[in-house]
PDB file of C-alpha atoms in Angstrom:
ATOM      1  CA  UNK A   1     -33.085  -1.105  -6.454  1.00 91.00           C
ATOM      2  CA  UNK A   2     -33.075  -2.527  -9.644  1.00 97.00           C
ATOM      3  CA  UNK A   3     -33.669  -6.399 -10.704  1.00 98.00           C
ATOM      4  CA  UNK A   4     -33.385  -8.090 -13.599  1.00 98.00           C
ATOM      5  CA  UNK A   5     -35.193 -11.271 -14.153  1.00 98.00           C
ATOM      6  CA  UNK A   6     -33.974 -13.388 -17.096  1.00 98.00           C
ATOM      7  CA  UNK A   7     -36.362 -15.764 -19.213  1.00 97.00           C
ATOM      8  CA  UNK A   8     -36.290 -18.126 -22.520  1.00 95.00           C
ATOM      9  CA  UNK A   9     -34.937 -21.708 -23.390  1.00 95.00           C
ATOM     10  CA  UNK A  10     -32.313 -23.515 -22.190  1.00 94.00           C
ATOM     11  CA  UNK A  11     -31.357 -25.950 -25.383  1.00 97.00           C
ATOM     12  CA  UNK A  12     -31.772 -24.561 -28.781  1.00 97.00           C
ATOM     13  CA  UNK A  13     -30.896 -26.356 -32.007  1.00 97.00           C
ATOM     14  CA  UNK A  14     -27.980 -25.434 -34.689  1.00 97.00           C
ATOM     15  CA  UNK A  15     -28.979 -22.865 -37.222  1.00 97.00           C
ATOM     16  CA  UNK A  16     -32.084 -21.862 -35.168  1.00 98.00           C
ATOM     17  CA  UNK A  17     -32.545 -18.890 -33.112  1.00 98.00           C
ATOM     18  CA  UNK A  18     -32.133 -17.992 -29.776  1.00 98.00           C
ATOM     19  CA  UNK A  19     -34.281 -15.742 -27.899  1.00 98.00           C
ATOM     20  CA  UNK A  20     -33.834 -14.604 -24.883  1.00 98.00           C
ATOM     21  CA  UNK A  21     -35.953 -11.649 -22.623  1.00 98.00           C
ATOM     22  CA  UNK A  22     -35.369  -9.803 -19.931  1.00 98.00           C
ATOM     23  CA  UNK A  23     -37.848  -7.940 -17.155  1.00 98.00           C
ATOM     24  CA  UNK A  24     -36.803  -4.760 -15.304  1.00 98.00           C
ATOM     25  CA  UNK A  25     -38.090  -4.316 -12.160  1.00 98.00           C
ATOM     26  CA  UNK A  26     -37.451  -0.713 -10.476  1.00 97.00           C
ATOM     27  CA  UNK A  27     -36.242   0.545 -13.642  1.00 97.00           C
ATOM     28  CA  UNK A  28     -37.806   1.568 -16.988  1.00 97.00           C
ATOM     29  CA  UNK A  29     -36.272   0.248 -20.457  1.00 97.00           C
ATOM     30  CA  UNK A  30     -37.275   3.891 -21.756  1.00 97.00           C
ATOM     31  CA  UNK A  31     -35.594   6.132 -18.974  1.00 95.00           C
ATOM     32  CA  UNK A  32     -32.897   8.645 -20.531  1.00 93.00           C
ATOM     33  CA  UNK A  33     -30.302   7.041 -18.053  1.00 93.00           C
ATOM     34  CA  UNK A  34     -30.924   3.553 -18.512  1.00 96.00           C
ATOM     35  CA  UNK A  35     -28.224   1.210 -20.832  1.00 97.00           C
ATOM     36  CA  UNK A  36     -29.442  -2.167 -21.351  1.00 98.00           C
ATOM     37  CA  UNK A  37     -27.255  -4.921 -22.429  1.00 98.00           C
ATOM     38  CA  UNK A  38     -26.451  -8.552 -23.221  1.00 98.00           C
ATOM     39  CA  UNK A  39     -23.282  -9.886 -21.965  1.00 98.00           C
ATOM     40  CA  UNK A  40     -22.618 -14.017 -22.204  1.00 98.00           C
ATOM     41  CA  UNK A  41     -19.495 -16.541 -20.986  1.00 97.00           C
ATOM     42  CA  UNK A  42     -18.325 -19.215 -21.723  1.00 96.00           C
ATOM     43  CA  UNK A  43     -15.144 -21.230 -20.801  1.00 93.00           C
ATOM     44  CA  UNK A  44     -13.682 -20.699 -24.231  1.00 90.00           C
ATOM     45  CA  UNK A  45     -14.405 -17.324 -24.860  1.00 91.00           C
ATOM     46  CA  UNK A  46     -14.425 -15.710 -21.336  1.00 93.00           C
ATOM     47  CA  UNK A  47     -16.952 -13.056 -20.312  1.00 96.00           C
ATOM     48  CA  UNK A  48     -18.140 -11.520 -23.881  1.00 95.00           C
ATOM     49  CA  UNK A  49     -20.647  -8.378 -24.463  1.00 95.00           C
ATOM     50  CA  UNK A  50     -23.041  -8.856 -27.472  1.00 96.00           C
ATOM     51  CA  UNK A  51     -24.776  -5.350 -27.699  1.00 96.00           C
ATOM     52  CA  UNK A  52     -27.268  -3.009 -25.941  1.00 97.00           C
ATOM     53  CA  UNK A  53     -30.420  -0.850 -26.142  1.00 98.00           C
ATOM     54  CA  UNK A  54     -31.230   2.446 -25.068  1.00 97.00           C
ATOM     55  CA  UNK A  55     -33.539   5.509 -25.040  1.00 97.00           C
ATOM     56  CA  UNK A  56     -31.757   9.055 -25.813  1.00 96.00           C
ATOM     57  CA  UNK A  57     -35.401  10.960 -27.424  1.00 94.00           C
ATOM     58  CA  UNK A  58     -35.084   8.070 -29.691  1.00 96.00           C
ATOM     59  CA  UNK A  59     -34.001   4.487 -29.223  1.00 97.00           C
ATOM     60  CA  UNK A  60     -30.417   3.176 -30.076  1.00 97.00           C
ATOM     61  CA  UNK A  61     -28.484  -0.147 -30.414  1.00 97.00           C
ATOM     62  CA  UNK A  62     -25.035  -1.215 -30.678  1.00 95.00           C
ATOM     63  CA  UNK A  63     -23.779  -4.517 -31.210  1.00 95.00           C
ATOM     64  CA  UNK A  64     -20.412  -6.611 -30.857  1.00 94.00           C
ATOM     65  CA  UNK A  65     -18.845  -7.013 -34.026  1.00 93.00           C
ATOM     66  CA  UNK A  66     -18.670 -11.332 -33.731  1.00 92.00           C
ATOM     67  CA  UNK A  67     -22.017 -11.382 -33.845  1.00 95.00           C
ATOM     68  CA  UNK A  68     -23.189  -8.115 -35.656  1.00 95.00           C
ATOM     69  CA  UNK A  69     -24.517  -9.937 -38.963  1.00 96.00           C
ATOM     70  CA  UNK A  70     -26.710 -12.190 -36.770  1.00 97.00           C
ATOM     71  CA  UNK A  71     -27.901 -10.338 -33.748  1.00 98.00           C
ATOM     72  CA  UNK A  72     -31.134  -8.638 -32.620  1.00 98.00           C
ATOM     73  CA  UNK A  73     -31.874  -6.745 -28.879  1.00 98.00           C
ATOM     74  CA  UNK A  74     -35.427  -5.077 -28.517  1.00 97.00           C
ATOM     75  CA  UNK A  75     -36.562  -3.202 -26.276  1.00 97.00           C
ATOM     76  CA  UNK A  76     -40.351  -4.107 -25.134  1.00 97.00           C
ATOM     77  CA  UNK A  77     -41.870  -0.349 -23.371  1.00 96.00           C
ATOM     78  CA  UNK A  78     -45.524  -2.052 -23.057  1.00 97.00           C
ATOM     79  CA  UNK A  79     -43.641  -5.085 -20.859  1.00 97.00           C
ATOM     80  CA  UNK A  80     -40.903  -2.910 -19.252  1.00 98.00           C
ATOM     81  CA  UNK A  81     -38.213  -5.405 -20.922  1.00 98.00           C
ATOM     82  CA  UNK A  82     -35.667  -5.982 -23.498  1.00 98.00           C
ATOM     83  CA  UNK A  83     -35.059  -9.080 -25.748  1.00 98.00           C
ATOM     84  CA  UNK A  84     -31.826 -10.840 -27.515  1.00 98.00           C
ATOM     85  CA  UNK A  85     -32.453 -12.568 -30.593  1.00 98.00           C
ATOM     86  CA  UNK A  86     -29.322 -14.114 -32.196  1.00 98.00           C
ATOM     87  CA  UNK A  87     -29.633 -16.050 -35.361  1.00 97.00           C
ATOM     88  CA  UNK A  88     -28.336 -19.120 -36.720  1.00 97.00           C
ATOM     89  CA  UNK A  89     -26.704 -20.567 -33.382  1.00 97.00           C
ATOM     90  CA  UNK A  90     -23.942 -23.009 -33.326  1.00 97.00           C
ATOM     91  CA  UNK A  91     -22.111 -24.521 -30.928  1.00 96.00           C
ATOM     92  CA  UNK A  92     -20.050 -21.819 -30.439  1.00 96.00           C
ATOM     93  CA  UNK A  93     -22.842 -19.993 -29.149  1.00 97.00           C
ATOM     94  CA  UNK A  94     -23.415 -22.170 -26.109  1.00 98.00           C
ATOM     95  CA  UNK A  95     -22.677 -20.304 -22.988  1.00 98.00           C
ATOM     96  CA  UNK A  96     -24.427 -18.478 -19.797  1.00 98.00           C
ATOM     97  CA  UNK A  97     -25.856 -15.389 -21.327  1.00 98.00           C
ATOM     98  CA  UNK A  98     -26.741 -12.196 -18.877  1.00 98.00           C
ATOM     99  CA  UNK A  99     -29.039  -9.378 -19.548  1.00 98.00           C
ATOM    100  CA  UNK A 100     -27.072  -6.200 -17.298  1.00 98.00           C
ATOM    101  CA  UNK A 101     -27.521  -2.329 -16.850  1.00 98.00           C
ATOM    102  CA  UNK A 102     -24.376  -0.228 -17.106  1.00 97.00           C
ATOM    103  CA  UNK A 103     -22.297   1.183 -19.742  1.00 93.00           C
ATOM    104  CA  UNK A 104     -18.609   1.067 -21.478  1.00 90.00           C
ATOM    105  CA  UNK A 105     -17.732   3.868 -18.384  1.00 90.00           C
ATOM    106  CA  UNK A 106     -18.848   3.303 -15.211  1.00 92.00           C
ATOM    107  CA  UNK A 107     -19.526  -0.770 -15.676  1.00 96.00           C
ATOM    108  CA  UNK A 108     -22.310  -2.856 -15.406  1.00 97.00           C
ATOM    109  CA  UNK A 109     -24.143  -2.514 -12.004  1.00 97.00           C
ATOM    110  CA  UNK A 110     -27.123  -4.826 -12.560  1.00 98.00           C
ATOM    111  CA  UNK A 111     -27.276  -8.243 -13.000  1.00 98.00           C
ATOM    112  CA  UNK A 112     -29.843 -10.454 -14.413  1.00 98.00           C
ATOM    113  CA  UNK A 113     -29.443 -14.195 -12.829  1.00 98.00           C
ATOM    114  CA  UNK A 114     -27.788 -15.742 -16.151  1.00 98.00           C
ATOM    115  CA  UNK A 115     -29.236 -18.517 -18.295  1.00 98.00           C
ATOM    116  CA  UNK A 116     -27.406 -21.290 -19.282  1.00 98.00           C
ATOM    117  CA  UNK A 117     -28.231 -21.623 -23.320  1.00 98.00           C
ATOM    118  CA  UNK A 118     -26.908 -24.877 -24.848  1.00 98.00           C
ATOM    119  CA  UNK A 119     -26.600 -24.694 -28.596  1.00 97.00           C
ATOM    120  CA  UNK A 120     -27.781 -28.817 -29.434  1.00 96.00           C
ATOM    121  CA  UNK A 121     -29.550 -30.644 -31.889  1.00 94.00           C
TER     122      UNK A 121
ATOM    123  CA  UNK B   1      -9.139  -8.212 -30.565  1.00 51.00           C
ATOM    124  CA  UNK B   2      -7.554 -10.166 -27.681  1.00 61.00           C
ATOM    125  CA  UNK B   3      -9.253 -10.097 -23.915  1.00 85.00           C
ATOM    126  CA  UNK B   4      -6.746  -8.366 -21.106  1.00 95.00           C
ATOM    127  CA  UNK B   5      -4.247 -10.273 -19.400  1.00 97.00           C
ATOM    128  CA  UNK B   6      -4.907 -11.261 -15.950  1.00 97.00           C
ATOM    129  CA  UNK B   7      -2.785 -13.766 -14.263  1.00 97.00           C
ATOM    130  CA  UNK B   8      -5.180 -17.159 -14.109  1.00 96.00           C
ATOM    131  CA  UNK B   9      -4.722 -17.434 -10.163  1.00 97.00           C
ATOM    132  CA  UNK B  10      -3.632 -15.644  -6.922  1.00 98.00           C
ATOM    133  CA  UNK B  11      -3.530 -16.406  -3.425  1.00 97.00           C
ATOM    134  CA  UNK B  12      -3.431 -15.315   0.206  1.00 97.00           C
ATOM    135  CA  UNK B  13      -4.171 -16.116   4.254  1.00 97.00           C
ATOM    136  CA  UNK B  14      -6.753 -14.706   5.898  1.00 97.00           C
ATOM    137  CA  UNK B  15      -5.782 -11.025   6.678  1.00 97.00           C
ATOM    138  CA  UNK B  16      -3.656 -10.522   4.188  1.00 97.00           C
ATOM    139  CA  UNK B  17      -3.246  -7.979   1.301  1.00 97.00           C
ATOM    140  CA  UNK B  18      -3.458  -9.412  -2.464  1.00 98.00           C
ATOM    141  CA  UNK B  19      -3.343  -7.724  -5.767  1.00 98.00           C
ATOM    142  CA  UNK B  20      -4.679  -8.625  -9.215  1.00 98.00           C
ATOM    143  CA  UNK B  21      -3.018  -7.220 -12.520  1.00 98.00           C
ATOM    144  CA  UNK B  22      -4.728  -6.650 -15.588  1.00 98.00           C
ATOM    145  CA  UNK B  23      -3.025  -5.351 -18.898  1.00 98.00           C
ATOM    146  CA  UNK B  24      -4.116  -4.032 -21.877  1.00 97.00           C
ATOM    147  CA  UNK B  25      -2.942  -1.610 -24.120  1.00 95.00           C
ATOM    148  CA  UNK B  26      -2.535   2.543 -24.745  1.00 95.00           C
ATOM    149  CA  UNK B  27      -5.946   1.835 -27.024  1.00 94.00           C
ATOM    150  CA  UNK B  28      -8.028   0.358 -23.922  1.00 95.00           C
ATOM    151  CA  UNK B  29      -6.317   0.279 -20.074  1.00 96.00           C
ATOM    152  CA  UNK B  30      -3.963   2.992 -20.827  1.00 96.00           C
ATOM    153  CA  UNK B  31      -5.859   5.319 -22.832  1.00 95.00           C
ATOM    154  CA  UNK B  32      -8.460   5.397 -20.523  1.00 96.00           C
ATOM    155  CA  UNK B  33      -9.649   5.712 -16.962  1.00 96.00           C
ATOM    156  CA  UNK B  34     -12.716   3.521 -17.445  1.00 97.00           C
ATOM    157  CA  UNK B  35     -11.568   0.388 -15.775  1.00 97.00           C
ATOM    158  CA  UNK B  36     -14.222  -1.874 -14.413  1.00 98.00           C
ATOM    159  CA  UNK B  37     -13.638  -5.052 -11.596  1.00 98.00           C
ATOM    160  CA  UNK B  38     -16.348  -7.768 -11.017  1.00 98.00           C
ATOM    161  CA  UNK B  39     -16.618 -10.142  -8.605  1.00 98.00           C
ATOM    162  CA  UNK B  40     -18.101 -13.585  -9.169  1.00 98.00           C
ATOM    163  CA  UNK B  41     -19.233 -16.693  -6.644  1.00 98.00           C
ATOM    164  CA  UNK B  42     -19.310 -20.141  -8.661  1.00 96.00           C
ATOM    165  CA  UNK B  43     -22.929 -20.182 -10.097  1.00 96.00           C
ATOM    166  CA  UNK B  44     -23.756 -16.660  -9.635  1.00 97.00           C
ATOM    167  CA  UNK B  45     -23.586 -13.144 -11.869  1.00 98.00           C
ATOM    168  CA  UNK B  46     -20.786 -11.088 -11.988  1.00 98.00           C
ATOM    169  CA  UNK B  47     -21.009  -8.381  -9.363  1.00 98.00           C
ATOM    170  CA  UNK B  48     -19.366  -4.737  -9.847  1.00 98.00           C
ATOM    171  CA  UNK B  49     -16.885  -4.020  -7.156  1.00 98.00           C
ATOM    172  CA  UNK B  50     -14.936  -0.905  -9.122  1.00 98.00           C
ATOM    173  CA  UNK B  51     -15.574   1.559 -11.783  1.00 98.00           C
ATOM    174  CA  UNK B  52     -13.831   4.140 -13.335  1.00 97.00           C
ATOM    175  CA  UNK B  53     -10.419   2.537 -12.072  1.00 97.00           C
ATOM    176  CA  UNK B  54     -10.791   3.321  -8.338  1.00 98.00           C
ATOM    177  CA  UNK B  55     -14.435   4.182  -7.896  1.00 97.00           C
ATOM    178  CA  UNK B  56     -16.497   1.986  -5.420  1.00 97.00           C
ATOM    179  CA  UNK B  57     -20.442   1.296  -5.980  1.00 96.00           C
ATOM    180  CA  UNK B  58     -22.524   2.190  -2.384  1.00 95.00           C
ATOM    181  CA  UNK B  59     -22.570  -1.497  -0.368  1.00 95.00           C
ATOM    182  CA  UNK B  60     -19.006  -2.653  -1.740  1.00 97.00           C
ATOM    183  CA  UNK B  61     -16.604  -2.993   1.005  1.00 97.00           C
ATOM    184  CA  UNK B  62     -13.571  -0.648   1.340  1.00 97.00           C
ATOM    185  CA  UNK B  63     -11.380  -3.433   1.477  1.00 98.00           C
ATOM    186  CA  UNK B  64     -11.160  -3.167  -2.539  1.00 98.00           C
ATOM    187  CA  UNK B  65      -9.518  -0.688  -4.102  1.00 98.00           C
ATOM    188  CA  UNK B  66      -8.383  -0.050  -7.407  1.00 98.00           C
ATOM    189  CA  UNK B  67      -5.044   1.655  -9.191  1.00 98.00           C
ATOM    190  CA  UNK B  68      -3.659   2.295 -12.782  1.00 98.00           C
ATOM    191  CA  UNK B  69      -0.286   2.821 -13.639  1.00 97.00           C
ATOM    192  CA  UNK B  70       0.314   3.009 -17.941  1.00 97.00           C
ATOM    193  CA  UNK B  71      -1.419   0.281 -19.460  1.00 97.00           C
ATOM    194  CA  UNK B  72      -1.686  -1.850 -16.558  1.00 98.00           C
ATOM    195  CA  UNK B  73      -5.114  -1.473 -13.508  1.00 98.00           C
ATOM    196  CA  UNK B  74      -4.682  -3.058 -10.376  1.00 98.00           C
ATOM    197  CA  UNK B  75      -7.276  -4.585  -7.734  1.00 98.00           C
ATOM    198  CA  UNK B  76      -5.719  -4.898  -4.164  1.00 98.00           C
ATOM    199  CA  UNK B  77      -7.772  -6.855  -1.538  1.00 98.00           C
ATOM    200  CA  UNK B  78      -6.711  -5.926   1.719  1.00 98.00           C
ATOM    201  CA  UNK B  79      -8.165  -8.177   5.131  1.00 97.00           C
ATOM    202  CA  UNK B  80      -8.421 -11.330   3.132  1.00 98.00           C
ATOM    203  CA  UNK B  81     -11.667 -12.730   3.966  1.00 97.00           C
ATOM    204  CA  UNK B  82     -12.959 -16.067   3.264  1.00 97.00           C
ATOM    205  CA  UNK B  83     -15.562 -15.118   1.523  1.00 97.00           C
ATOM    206  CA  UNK B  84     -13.609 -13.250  -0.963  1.00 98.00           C
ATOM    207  CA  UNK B  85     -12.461 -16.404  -2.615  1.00 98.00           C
ATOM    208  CA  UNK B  86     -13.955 -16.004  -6.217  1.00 98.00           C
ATOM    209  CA  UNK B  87     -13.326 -15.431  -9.491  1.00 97.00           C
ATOM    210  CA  UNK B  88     -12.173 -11.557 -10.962  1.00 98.00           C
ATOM    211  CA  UNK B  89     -12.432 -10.434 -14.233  1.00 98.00           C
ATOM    212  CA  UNK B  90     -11.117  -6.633 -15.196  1.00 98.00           C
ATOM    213  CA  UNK B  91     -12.805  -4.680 -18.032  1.00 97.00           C
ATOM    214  CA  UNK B  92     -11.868  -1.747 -20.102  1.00 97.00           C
ATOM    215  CA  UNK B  93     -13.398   0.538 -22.507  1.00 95.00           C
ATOM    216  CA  UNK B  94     -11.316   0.316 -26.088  1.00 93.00           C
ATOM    217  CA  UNK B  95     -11.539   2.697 -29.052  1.00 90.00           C
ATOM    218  CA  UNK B  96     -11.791  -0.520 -31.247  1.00 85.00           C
ATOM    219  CA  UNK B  97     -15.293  -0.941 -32.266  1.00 81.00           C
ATOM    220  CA  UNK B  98     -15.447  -3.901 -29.926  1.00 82.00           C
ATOM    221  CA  UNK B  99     -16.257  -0.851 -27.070  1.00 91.00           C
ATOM    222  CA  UNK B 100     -14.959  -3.032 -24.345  1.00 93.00           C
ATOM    223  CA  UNK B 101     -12.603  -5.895 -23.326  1.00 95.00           C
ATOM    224  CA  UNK B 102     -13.122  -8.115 -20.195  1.00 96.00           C
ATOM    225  CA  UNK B 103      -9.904  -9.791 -19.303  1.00 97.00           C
ATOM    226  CA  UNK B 104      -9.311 -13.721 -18.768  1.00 96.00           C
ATOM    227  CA  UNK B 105     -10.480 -14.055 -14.993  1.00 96.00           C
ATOM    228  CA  UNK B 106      -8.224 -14.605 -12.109  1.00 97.00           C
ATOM    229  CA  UNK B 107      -9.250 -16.879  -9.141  1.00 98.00           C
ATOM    230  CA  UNK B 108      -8.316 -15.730  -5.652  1.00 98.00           C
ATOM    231  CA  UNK B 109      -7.709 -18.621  -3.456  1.00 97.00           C
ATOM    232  CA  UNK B 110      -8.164 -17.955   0.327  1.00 97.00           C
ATOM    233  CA  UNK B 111      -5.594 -20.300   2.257  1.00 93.00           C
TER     234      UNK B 111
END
């Protein structure tokens, strides 16, 4: 059974970045099945995927296009996790954000417990 | 690109049969049988309850089931239960370069 287990700060300031990781337990971030993403809501803009890693012989990323210019997900092999980096925050940005396994086809299966991320000076 | 239409609420008794509606277009819903469901308890993650338009994941309860008919996928909830009274939010893979859509949410009431 996979679990997800979702770490980083809950306030961050305007124009700052905010960094987010996420564990996998009962999985590995490098498997050739495994799709790893970042998915966040808020009341305004609903449920909203950012972007995802994943390991095909090499490693890949795709991102949303709102947030291409100022996004960054890693994937961490010696930690057996993945991170979300998105730059210069605003307010806009504040919502729950969820790390999630699953892809575009068959959904997203695993959940990570959320993090509310308040975008604050 | 704009999130599928769900209706914002829905209701039923105990028992009873309901059905959510989410539309899209010929580009995402229609185009495509890679329609997602999740179900979601205030304060908690979204939890996958159908893939693939009428595919169930192991553990979900046959009491969901899922349709498509053009550009327009379906969740029916049949046995109302109390604790079915959540949120539901629809997804689709879209050609865009968005990859996928999640739709506005609909909240199931349980009378």
């Amino acid at each position: 059974q996979v679990q997800l287990q979702q770490s980083g700060p809950g306030l961050v300031e305007p124009s700052q970045t905010l960094s987010l990781t996420c564990a996998i337990f009962g999985d590995s971030v490098a498997s050739n099945s495994g799709v790893w993403n970042w998915i966040r809501q808020s009341p305004s803009r609903g449920l909203e995927w950012l972007g995802r890693t994943y390991y095909r012989s090499k490693w890949y990323n795709d991102y949303a296009v709102s947030v291409k210019s100022r996004i960054v997900i890693n994937p961490e092999t010696s930690n057996n996790q993945f991170s979300l980096h998105l730059n210069f925050v605003t307010a806009e940005d504040t919502a729950v954000y969820y790390c999630s396994k699953g892809d575009f086809w068959s959904g997203f299966a695993y959940w990570g417990q959320g993090i509310q991320v308040t975008v604050s000076s | 690109q704009s999130a599928l239409t769900q209706p914002a609420s829905v209701s039923g008794s105990p028992g009873q049969s309901i059905t959510i509606s989410c539309t899209g277009t010929s580009s995402d819903v229609g185009g495509y049988y890679y329609v997602s469901w999740y179900q979601q308890h205030p304060g908690k993650a979204p939890k996958l309850m159908i893939y693939e338009v009428i595919k169930r994941p192991s553990g979900v309860s046959d009491r969901f089931s899922g349709s498509k008919s053009g550009n327009t996928a379906s969740l029916t909830i049949s046995g109302l239960q109390a604790e079915d009274e959540a949120d539901y939010y629809c997804s689709s893979y879209t050609s865009s370069n968005t990859y996928v859509l999640f739709g506005g949410g609909t909240k199931l009431t349980v009378l």
